[in-house]
Coordinates of C-alpha atoms in Angstrom, one line a residue:
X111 CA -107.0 34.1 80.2
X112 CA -106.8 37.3 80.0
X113 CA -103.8 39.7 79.8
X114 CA -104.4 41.2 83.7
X115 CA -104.4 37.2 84.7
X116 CA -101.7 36.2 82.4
X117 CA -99.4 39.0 83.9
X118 CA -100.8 38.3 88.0
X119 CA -99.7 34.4 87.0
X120 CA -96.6 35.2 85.3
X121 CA -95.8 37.2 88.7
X122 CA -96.9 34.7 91.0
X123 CA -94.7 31.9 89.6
X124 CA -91.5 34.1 89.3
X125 CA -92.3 35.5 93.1
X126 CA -91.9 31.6 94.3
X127 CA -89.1 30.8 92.3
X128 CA -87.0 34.2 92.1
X129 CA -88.3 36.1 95.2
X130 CA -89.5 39.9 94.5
X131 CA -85.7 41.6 93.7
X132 CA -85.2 38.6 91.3
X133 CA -88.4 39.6 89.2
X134 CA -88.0 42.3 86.8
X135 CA -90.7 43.8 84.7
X136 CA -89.1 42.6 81.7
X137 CA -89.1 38.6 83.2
X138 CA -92.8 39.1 83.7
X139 CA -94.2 40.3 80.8
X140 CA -91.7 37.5 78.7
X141 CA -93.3 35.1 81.2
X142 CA -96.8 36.4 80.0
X143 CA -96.0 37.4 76.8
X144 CA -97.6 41.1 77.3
X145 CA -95.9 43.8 76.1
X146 CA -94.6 46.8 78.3
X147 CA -97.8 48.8 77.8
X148 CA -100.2 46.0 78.4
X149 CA -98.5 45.9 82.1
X150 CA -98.6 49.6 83.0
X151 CA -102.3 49.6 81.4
X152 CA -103.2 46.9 84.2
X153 CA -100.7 47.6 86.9
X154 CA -99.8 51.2 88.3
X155 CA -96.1 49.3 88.5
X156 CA -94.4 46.2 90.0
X157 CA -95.5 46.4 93.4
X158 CA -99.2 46.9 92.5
X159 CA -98.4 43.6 90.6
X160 CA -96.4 41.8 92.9
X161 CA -99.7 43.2 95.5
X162 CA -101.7 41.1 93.2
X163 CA -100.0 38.4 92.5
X164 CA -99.3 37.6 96.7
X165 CA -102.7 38.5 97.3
X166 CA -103.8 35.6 94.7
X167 CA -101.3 33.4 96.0
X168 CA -102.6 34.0 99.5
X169 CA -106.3 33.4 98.4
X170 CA -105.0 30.1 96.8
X171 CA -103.2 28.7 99.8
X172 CA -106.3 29.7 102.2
X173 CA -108.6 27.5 99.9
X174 CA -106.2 24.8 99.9
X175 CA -105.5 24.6 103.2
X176 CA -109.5 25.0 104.1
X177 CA -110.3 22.4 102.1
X178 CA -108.4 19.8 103.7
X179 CA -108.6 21.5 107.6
X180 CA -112.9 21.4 106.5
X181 CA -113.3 17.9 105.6
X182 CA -115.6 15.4 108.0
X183 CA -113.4 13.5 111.0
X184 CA -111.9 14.0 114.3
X185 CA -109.4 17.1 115.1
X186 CA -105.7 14.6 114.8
X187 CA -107.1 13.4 111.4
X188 CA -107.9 17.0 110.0
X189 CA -104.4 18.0 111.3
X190 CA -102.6 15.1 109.6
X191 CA -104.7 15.6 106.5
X192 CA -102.5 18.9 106.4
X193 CA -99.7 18.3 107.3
X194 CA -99.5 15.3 104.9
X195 CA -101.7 16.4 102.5
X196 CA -99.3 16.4 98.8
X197 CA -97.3 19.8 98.8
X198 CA -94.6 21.0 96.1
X199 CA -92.1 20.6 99.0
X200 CA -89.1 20.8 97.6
X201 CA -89.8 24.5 96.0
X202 CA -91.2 25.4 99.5
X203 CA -94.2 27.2 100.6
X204 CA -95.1 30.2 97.8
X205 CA -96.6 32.5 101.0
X206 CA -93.8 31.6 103.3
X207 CA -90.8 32.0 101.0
X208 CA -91.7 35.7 100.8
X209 CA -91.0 36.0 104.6
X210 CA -87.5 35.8 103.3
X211 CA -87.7 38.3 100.9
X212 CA -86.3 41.5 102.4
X213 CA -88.3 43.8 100.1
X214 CA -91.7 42.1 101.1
X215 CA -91.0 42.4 104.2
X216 CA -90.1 46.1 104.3
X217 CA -93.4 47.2 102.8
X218 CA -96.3 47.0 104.6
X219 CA -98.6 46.6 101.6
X220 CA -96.3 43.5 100.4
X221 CA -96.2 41.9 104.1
X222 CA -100.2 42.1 105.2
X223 CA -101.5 39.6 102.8
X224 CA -98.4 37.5 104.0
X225 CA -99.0 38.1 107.6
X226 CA -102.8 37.6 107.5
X227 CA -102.4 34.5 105.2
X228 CA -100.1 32.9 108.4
X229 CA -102.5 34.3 111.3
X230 CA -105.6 32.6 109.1
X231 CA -104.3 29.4 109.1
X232 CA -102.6 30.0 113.0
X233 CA -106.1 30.5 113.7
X234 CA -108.0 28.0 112.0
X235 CA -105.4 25.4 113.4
X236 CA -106.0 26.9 116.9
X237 CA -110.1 26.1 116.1
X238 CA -109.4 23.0 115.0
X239 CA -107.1 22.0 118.2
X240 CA -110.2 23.3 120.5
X241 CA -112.8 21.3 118.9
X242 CA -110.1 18.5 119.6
X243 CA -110.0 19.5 123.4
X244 CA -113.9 20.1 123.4
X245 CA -114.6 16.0 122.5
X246 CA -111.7 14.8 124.4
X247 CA -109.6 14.0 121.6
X248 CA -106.3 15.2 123.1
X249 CA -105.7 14.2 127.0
X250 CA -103.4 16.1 128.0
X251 CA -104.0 19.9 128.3
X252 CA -102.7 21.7 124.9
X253 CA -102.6 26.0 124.3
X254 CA -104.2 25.7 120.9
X255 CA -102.8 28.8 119.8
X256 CA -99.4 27.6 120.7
X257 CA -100.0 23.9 118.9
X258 CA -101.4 25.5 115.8
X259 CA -97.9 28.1 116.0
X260 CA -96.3 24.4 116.3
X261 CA -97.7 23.0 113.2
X262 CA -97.0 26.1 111.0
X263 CA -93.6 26.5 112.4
X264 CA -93.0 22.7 111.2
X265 CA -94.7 23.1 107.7
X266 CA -92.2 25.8 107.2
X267 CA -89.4 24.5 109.1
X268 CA -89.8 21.2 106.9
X269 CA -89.9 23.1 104.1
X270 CA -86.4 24.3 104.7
X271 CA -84.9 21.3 105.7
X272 CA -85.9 19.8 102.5
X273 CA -85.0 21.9 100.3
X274 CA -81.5 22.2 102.2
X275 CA -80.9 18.8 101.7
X276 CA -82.5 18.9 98.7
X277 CA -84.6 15.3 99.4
X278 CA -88.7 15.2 101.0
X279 CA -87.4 13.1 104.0
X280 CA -86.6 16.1 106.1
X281 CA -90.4 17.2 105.5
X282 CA -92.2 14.3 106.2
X283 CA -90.1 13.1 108.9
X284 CA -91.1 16.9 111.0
X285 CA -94.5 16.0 109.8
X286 CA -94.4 12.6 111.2
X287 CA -92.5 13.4 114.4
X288 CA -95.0 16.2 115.3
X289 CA -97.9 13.6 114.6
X290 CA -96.4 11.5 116.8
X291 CA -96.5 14.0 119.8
X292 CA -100.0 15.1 118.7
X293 CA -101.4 11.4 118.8
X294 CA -104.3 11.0 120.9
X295 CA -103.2 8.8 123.7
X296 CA -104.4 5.4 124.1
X297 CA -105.5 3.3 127.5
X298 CA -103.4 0.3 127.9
X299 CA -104.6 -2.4 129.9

């Protein structure tokens, strides 16, 4: 790996687990074990870094999430595939943690590959509701944009819970309960 990767890793792992005022230069290039120079040589400074190092993490969740939200079945199964699919939950979401980071949030550069991260998956979800719709897999008339705001709101929600109560239960039981009111209805006789 090289030194540019070692340092855009180091970054990314102290981002989720210290937030962006909690990593210093110095923790990153311990964490990487690159010298000061080998930083600045790479990285005009630590938000060109941290820049990196989000957009990465970004890139990562997108190919995770489309990976499961891309497999072969019906609209409910690619939805639970999601939200059950196995998750770190417990350190909480690396891309939605940095909403909460009051200096990500203040820069524009920091925030857009946050922000687009959350309106790609928003979207994607919103698809994936319509195809549902489209082959009469839901019965009841749904917004898609307003179930796929639903299902991130309760990834992230669930995310909070559990690390509040520091237990998975909270998590899966929002994941559950939200299955539950997505469930395609069935006749009864």
């Amino acid at each position: 790996m090289s030194t540019s990767d070692r340092l855009i890793e180091a970054t990314r792992e102290l981002l989720w687990e210290r937030g962006y005022v909690g990593t210093s230069p110095k923790a990153i290039q311990q964490q990487a074990g690159a010298g000061q120079g080998s930083m600045y040589h790479h990285f005009a400074g630590k938000p060109d870094l941290a820049l990196a190092a989000i957009r990465r993490t970004a890139e990562e969740l997108r190919g995770t999430a489309g990976r499961v939200l891309d497999t072969p079945g019906s609209a409910y199964e690619r939805i639970a595939g999601y939200l059950l699919r196995e998750r770190e939950v417990l350190r909480g979401c690396p891309v939605g943690r940095l909403t909460m980071d009051p200096e990500v949030i203040a820069s524009d550069a920091l925030r857009a590959p946050v922000n687009e991260t959350i309106a790609w998956l928003r979207g994607r979800l919103a698809e994936i509701v319509q195809e549902g719709l489209d082959r009469g897999e839901f019965e009841r008339p749904l917004v898609p944009e307003d179930v796929a705001a639903s299902i991130v709101a309760t990834v992230q929600g669930g995310y909070v819970l559990a690390r509040a109560s520091g237990s998975t239960d909270a998590f899966d039981a929002a994941a559950r309960g939200l299955l539950t009111l997505l469930a395609p209805r069935t006749e009864t006789a």
